[in-house]
XYZ file of C-alpha atoms in Angstrom:
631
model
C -36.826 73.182 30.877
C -35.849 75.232 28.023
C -37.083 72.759 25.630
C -40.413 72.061 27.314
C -40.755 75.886 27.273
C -39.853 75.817 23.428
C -42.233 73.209 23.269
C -44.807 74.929 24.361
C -44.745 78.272 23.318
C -44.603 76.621 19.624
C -48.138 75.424 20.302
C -48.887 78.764 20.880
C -47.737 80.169 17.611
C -50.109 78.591 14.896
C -52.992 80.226 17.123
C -50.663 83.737 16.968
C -51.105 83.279 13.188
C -54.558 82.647 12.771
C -55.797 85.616 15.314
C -54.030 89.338 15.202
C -56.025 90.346 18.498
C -53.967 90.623 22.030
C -56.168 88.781 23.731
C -55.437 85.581 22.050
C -54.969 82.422 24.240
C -51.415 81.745 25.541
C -50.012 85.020 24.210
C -49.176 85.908 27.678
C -47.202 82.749 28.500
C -45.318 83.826 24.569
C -44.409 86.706 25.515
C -43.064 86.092 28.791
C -40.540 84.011 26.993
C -36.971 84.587 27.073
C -35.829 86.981 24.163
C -33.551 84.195 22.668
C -36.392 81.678 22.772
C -38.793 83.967 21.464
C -36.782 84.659 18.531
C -35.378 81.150 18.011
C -39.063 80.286 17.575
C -39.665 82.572 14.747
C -36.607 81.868 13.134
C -37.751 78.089 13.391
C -38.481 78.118 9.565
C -42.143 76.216 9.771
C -43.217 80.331 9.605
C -43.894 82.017 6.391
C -43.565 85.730 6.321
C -47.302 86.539 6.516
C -47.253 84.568 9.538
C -44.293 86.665 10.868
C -46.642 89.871 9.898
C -49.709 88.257 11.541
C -47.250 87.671 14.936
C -45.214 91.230 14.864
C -49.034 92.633 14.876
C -50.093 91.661 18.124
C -48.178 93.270 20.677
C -45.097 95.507 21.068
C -42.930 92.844 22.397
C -43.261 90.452 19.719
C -42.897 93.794 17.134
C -39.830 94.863 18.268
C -38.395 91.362 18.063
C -39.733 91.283 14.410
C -38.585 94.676 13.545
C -37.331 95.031 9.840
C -33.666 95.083 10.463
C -33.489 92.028 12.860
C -32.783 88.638 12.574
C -36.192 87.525 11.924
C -36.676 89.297 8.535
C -32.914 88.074 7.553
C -33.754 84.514 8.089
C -36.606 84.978 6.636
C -35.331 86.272 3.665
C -32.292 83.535 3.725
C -34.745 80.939 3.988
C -36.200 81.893 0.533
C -33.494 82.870 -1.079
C -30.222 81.766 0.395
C -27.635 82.346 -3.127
C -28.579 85.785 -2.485
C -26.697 86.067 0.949
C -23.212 86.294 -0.728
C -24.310 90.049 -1.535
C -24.780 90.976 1.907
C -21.315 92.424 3.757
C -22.359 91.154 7.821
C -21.205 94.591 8.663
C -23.761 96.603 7.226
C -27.057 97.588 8.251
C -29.896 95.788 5.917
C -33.147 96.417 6.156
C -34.368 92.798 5.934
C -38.593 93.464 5.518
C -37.429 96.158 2.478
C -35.347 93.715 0.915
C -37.974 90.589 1.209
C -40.633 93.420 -0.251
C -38.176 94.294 -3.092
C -37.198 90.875 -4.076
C -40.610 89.649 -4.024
C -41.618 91.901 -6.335
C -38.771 91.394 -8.809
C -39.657 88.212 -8.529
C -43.359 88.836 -9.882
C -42.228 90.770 -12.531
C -39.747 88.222 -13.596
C -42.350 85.284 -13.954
C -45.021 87.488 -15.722
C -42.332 88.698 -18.365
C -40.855 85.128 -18.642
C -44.837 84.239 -19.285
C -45.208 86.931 -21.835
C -42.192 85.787 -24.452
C -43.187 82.465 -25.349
C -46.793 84.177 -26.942
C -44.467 87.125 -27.874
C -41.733 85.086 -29.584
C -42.720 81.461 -30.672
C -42.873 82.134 -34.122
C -39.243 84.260 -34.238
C -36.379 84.379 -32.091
C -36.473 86.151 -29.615
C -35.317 90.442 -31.198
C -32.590 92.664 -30.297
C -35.216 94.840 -28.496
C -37.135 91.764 -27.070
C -35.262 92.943 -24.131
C -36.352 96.440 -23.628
C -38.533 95.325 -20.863
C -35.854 93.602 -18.758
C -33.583 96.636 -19.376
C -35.824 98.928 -17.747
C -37.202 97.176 -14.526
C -36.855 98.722 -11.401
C -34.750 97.544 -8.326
C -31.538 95.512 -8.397
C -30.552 93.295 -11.300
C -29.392 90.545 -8.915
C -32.772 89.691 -7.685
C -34.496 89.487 -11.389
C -31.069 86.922 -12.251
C -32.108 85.163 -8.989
C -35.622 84.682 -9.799
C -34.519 83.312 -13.448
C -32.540 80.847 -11.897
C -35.034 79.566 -9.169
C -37.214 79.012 -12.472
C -34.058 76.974 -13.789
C -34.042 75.014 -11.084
C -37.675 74.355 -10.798
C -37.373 70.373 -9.955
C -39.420 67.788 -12.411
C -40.347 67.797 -15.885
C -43.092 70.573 -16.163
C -42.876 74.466 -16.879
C -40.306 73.858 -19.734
C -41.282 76.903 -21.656
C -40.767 78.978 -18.883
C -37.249 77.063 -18.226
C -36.668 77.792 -21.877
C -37.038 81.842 -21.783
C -35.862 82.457 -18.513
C -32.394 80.480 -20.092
C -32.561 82.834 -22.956
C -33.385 86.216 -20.714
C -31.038 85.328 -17.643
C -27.981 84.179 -20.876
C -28.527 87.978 -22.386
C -28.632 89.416 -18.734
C -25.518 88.481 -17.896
C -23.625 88.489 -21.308
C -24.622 92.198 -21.700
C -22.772 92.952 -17.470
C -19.965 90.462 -18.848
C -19.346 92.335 -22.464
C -19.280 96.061 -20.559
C -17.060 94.367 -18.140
C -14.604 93.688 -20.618
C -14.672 96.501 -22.343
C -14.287 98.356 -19.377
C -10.816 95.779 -18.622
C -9.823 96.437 -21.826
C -9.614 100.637 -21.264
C -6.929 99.925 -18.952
C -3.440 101.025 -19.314
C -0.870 98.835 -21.117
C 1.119 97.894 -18.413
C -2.075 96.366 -16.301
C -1.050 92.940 -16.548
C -4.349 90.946 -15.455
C -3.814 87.834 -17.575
C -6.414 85.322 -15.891
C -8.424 88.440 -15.465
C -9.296 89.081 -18.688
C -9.437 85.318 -19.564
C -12.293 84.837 -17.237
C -14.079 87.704 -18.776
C -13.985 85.487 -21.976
C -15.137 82.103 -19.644
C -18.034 83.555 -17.973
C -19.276 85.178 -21.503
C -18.970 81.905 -23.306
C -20.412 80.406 -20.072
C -22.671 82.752 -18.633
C -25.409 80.133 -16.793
C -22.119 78.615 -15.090
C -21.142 80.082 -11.273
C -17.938 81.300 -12.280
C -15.780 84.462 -10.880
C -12.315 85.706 -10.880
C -12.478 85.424 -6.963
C -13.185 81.276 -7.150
C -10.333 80.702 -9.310
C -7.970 83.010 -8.043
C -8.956 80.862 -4.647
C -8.125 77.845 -6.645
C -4.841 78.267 -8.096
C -4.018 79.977 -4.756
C -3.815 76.004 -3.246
C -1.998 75.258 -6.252
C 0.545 77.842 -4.952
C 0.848 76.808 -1.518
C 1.456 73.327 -2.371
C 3.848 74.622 -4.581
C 5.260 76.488 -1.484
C 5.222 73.164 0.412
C 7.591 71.494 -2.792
C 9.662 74.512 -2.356
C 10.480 74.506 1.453
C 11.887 71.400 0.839
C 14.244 72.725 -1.735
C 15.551 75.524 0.190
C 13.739 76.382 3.794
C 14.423 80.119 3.051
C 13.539 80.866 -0.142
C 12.062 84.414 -0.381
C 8.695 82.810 -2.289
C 7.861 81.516 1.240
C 7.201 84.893 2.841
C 5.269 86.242 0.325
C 1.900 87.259 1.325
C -1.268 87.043 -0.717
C -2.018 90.065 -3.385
C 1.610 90.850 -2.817
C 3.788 91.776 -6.381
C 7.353 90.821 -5.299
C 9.696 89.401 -7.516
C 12.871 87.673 -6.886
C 15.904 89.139 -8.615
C 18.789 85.843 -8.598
C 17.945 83.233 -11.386
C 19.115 79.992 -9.158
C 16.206 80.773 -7.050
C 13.513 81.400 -9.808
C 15.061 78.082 -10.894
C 13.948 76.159 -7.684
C 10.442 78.046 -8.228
C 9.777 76.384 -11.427
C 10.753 73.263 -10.425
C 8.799 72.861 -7.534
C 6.130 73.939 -9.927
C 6.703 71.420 -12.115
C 6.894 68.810 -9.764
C 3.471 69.969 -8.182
C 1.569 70.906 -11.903
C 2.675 67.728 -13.561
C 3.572 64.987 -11.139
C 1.558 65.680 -8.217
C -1.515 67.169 -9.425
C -1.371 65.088 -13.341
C -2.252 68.820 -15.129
C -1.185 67.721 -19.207
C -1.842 69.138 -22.465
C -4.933 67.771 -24.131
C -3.293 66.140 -27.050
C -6.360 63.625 -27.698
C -8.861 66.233 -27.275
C -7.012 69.594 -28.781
C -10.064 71.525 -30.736
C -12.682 71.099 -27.529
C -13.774 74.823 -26.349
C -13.325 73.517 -23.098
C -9.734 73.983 -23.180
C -9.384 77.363 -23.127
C -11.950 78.318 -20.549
C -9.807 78.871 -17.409
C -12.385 76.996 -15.027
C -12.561 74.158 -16.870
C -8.799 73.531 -17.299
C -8.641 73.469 -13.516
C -11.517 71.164 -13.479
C -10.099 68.819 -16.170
C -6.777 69.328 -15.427
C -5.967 69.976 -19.048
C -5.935 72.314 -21.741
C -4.231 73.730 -24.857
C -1.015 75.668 -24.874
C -2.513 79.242 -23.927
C -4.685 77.954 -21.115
C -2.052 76.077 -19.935
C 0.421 78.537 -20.017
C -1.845 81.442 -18.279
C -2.323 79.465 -15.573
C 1.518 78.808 -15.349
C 2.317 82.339 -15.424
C -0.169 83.124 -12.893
C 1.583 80.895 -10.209
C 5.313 81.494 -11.626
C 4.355 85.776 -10.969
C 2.393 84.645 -7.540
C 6.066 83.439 -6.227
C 8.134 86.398 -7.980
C 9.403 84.323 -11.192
C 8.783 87.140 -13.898
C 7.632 85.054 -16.529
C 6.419 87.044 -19.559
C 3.184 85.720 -22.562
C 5.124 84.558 -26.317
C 2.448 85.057 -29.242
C 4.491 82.211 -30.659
C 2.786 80.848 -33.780
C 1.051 77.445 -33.668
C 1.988 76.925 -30.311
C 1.878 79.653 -27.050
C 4.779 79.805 -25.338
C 6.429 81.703 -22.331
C 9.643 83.038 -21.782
C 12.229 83.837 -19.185
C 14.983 85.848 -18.985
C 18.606 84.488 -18.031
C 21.413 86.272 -16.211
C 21.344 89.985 -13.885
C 18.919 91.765 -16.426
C 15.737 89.303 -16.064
C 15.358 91.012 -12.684
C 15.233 94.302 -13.498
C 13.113 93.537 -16.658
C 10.491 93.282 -14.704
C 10.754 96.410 -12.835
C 11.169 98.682 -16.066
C 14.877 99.349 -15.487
C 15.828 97.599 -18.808
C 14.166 98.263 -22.697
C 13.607 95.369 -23.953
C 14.887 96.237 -27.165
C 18.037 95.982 -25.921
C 18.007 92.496 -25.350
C 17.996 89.349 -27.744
C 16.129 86.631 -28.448
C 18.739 84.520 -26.922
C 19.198 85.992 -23.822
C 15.618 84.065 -22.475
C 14.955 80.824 -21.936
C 11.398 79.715 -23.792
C 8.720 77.671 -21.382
C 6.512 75.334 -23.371
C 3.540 74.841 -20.200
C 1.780 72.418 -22.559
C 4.630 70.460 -22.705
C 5.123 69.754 -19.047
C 7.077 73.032 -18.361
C 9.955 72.232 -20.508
C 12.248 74.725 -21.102
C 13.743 75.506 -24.445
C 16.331 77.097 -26.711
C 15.493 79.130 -29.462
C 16.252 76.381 -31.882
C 14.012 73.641 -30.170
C 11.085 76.454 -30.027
C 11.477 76.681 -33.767
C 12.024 72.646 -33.922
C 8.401 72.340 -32.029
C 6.558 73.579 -34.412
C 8.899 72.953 -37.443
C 9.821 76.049 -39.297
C 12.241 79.212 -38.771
C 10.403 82.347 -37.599
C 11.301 85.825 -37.183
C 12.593 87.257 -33.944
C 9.809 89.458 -33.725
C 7.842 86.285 -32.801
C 9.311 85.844 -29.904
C 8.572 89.215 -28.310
C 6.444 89.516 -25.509
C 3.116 90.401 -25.660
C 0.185 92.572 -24.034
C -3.101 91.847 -22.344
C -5.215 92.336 -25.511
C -3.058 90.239 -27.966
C -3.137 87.915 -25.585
C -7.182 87.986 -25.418
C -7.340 88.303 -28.687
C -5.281 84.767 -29.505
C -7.684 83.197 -26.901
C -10.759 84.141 -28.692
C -9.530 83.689 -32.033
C -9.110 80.084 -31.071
C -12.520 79.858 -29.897
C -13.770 81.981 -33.099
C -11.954 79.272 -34.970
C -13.461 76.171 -33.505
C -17.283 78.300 -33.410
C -16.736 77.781 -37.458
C -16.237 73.912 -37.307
C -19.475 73.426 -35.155
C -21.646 70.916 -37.023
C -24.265 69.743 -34.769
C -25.288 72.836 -32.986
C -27.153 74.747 -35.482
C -27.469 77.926 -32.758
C -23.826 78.330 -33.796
C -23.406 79.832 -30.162
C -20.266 79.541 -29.522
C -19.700 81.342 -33.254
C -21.518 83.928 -32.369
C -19.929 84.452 -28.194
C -16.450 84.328 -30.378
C -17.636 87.044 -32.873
C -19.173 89.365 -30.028
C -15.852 88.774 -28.066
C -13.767 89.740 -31.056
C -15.450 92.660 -31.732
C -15.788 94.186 -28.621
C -11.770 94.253 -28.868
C -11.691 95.291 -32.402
C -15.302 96.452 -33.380
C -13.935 97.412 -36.608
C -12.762 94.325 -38.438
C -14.739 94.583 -41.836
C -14.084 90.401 -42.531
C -16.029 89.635 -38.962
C -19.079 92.097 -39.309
C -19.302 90.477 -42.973
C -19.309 86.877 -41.332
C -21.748 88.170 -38.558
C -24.214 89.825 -40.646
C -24.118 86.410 -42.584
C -25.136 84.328 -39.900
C -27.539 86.318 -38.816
C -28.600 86.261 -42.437
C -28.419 82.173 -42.364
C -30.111 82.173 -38.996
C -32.892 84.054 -40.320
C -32.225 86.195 -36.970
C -32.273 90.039 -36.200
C -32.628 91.351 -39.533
C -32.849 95.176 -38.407
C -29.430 94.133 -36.684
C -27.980 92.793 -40.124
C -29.483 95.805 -41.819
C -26.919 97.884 -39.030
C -24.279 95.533 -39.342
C -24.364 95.931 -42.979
C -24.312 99.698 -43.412
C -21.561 99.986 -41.005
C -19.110 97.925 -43.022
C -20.260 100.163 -46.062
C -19.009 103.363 -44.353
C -16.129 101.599 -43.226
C -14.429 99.854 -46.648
C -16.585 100.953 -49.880
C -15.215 98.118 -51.721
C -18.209 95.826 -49.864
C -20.457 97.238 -51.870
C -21.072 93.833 -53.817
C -21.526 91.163 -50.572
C -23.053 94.206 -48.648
C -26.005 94.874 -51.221
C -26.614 91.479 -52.022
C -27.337 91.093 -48.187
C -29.123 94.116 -47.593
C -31.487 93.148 -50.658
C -32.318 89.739 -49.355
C -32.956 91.104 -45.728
C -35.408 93.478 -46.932
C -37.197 90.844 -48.289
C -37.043 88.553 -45.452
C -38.442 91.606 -43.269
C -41.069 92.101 -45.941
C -42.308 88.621 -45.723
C -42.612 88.795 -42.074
C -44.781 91.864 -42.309
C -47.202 89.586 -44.993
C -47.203 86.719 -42.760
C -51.534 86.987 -41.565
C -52.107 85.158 -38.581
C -51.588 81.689 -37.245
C -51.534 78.715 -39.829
C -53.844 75.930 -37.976
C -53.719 72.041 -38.908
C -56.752 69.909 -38.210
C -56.446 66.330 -37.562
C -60.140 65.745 -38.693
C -59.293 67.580 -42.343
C -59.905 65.479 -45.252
C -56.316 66.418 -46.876
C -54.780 65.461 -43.504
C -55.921 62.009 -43.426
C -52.713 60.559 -44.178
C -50.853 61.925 -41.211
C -50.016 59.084 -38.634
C -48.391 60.349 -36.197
C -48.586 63.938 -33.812
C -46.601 66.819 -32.092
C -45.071 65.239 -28.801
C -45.215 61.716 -29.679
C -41.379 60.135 -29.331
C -40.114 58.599 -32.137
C -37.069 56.359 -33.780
C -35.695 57.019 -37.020
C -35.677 53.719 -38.802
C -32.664 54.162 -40.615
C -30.232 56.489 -38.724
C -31.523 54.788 -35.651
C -31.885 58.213 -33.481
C -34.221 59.518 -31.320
C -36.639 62.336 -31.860
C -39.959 64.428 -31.050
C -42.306 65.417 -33.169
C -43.006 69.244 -33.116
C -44.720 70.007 -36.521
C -46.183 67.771 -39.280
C -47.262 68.665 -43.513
C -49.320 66.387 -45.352
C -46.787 66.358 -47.915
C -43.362 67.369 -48.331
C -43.026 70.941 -48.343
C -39.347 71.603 -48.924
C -38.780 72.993 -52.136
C -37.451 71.267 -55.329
C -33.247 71.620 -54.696
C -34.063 70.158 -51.218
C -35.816 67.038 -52.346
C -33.222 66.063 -54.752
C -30.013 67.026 -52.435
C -32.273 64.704 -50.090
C -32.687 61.834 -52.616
C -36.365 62.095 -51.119
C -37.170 60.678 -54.488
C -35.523 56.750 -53.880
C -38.365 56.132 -50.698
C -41.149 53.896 -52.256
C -43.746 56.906 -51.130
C -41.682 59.830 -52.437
C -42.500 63.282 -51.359
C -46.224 62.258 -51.554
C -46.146 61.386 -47.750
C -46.508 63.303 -44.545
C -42.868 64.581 -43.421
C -42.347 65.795 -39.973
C -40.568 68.218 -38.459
C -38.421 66.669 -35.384
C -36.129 67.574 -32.470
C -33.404 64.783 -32.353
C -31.304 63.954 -29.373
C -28.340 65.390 -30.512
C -29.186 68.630 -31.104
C -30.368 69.119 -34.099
C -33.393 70.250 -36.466
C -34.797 67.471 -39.152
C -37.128 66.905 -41.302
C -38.305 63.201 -41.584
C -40.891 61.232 -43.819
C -43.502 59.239 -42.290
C -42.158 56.101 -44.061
C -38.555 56.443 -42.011
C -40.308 56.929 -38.614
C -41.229 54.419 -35.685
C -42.501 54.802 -32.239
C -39.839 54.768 -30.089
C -41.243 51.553 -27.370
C -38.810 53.081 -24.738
C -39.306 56.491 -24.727
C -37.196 58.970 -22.869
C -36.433 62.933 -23.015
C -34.902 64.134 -25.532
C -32.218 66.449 -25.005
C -32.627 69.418 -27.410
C -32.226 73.256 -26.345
C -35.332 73.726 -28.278
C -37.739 71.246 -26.335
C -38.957 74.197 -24.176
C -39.834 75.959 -27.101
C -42.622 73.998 -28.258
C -43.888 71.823 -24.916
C -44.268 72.381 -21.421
C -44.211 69.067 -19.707
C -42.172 65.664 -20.559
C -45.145 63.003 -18.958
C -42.765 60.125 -19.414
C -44.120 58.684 -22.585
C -44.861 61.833 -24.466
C -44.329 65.306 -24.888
C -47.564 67.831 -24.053
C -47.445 71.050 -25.882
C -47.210 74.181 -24.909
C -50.559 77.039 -25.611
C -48.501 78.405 -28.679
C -48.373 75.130 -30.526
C -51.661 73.455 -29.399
C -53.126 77.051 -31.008
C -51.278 75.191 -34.535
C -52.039 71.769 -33.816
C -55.393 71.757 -31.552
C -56.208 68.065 -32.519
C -53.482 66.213 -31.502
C -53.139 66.013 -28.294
C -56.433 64.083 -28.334
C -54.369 61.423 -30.762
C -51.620 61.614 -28.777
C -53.525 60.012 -25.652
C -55.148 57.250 -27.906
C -51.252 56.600 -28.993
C -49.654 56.614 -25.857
C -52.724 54.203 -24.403
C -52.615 51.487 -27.066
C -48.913 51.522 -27.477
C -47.490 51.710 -23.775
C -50.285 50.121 -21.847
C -50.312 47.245 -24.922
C -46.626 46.953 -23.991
C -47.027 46.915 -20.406
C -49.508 44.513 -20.386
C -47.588 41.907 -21.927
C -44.704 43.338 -20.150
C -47.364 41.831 -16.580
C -48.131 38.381 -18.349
């Protein structure tokens, strides 16, 4: 009976939405519904909210069901934008129309700013104040980030521009939250001893399109401790570990149990759950970004060793961080004082390097002597080396690794990770002269930010004079970079049709083969002749092709990331075509068709011709092939 009254009164609503008067057929046999019929029915999801405004309007019953702070509203608002519900406690009182109102409009403003920077910014990338606008809008941040991520998500191949920008926007969004959260962590006293804390500051800043929080991975290596715990009760039923309680900071005081605690630990890390150090992968960024090791199950010797600490402190083993060089170590101390080490009641510097055991958690938790720590990495240090260290040092190591491996990048000619590493470092240490050099430089070799070079620059002068010679010669240049950009008149346009022009075979969007290399590209800009300059062409050897520079070269976006600049002789169409995965595609086109690559306004404005040759490509080549492809 219920259903057929369900039933019923549904066939009711779509007439509820069309008409706002009372007197509209079979309100009367709505409204005499049940209360948890009636608003099971407009929770039903098949009702939009302007339906739900239509309904509320046409008598007092149905309003007060739909009132703003009712379940209605809420499911309507989960409905559209269910990630957002995390942010909502179920204890407090929400007023569920306000919030719909508010995050529709972020939403609005989101998509006509996202619209804005590709007309605003396809020529440079994107400024240091290109922001400003997102910086100022009204109402929370999390429903502008939401909005930029529903455009992420936006299924098919169209609206890659706006993909493109709403990457760039939502990646300086949340860098900017991460960075002040860090340097907020890193105000904190000495003694606050947040390890994986401040390492997932550097994961989500180096990852900040990735879902990733301290809470998740805390909840992660939380089952790593209870099955730890589960080891452990079958090495001694009443060990203290086992009544610990979660967010407790107890530590055990006799070594023999600490002992059993690492062992079950190893058993679990190692044997049960496979965790190693990455030996055949060692300089990947990946291992030293906290989620990722407990993805992989791998990682280098300070991601590794973190996330042993974090369980050995979670079951009261005081284990303490070694800045030991060339290889991260831990170390524990042996005999009555370890216990009260941990508590304060003992100054370090009244112990030895001798009196701790050293934990290599790379190495499968092996523990070592002070002459195996030194026969690991194959050379006598001092003793201050194996002293324990703080938060920051600790941070700092981490990044410096990844600051390291940002300077070996080849492919990736954004040089982001370079760049995350040098932000990273610098909010710890703002005043290193050597990075703000290397920063301003690759802003320099980026041709990026130049009023943030020209900053950069004069801030290294006031803090070591004896810059003077690398600072001027890259203030000079940057002048003149910013003085070109100031000459540049209007938007250079390239006719298909022009007489000079007539050599060009190929267009922007068209997917191509390299004939030699063999790789896959798009074309995204074309010159009727070679227009790199002299040192170019020879470093090139552009002078050994039988047409020389004397040949259309085009400017492509290859598969692997990079930039190139190709001659007409080298290229092919590609007879299978397929996207091409380049962080820059969105730039230039808006929609991968299948067989080709349509451009966006801003480049059609440069190239208004081709997308007419493009067609007549795609239609003798493809159908031609599919033809035969039938016989």
């Amino acid at each position: 009976m219920a259903a057929a009254a369900v039933d019923s009164a549904m066939e009711v609503v779509p007439a509820l939405a069309e008409e706002a008067a009372p007197e509209v057929a079979g309100l009367s046999c709505l409204v005499n519904l049940p209360g948890e019929v009636l608003e099971y029915i407009l929770c039903c999801g098949s009702l939009t909210a302007a339906d739900i405004g239509r309904v509320s309007s046409t008598c007092r019953r149905l309003r007060e069901l739909c009132q703003s702070s009712g379940k209605v509203w809420k499911e309507q608002f989960r409905v559209r934008w269910p990630s957002l519900m995390k942010h909502y406690s179920p204890t407090d009182y929400v007023n569920w129309l306000e919030e719909y109102k508010v995050r529709q409009k972020a939403g609005l403003e989101a998509r006509k700013i996202v619209a804005s920077f590709s007309k605003r910014f396809f020529s440079e990338h994107v400024p240091c104040n290109g922001f400003s606008d997102i910086e100022n809008l009204e109402g929370p941040e999390i429903f502008f980030e939401d909005e930029l991520v529903c455009i992420l998500n936006m299924e098919g191949r169209k609206a890659l521009t706006w993909k493109y920008y709403a990457k760039k926007i939502l990646y300086y969004l949340r860098q900017q939250k991460i960075l002040n959260n860090l340097k907020a962590f890193l105000q904190q006293p000495d003694d606050y001893e947040s390890y994986l804390e401040g390492a997932v500051y550097i994961d989500q800043y180096c990852n900040p399109l990735s879902d990733i929080s301290l809470k998740d991975i805390q909840a992660q290596i939380d089952s790593i401790v209870e099955l730890v715990c589960k080891t452990l009760r079958g090495i001694n039923s009443r060990h203290p570990s086992l009544a610990f309680k979660a967010g407790e900071s107890s530590m055990i005081m006799e070594i023999e149990l600490q002992s059993q605690v690492l062992d079950a630990m190893n058993y679990v890390l190692y044997d049960q759950l496979k965790f190693k150090g990455n030996r055949m992968d060692y300089y990947n960024a990946l291992n030293l970004y906290m989620h990722q090791v407990l993805i992989r199950r791998t990682g280098i010797p300070i991601s590794m060793s973190l996330l042993y600490l974090t369980i050995a402190r979670q079951l009261g083993v005081p284990l303490e961080p070694v800045n030991f060089p060339s290889h991260f170590l831990l170390r524990w101390c042996q005999g009555a004082e370890g216990s009260h080490l941990i508590f304060g009641s003992l100054d370090r510097a009244t112990l030895d390097i001798f009196d701790y055991i050293y934990i290599d958690a790379f190495g499968k938790g092996k523990q070592l002597t002070v002459k195996e720590c030194e026969y690991l990495i194959g050379q006598h240090v001092t003793a201050a080396l194996y002293g324990v260290v703080n938060v920051k040092k600790v941070l700092q190591r981490m990044v410096g690794n990844l600051l390291s491996l940002g300077k070996r990048e080849g492919i990736d000619q954004s040089y982001q990770l370079l760049r995350d590493s040098l932000d990273l470092y610098l909010a710890m240490y703002p005043d290193q002269v050597q990075l703000l050099l290397l920063q301003a430089r690759l802003y320099f070799h980026l041709g990026i930010w130049p009023e943030k070079v020209l900053d950069i620059l004069q801030h290294i002068q006031t803090l070591d004079p004896g810059q003077h010679g690398a600072v001027g010669y890259l203030v000079q240049h940057t002048l003149e970079h910013i003085e070109r950009k100031k000459e540049e008149v209007g938007v250079e346009v390239k006719l298909r049709s022009d007489e000079k022009h007539r050599d060009v075979c190929y267009s922007i969007g068209l997917i191509m083969k390299h004939k030699r290399y063999g790789y896959n590209c798009v074309i995204y800009g074309w010159d009727p002749t070679c227009m790199m300059g002299h040192e170019w062409i020879r470093n090139m050897n552009v002078h050994s092709l039988p047409h020389g520079h004397h040949q259309p070269f085009y400017n492509v976006l290859v598969e692997d990331g990079s930039c190139r600049y190709a001659a007409q002789e080298n290229l092919e169409y590609n007879v299978e075509p397929q996207e091409i995965s380049h962080p820059d595609v969105g730039r230039y086109f808006s929609e991968f068709t299948g067989t080709h690559y349509i451009p966006n306004a801003e480049l059609e404005i440069r190239y208004p011709e081709d997308l007419e040759f493009v067609y007549e490509t795609v239609q003798n080549i493809y159908s031609a092939k599919k033809e035969n492809i039938d016989e």
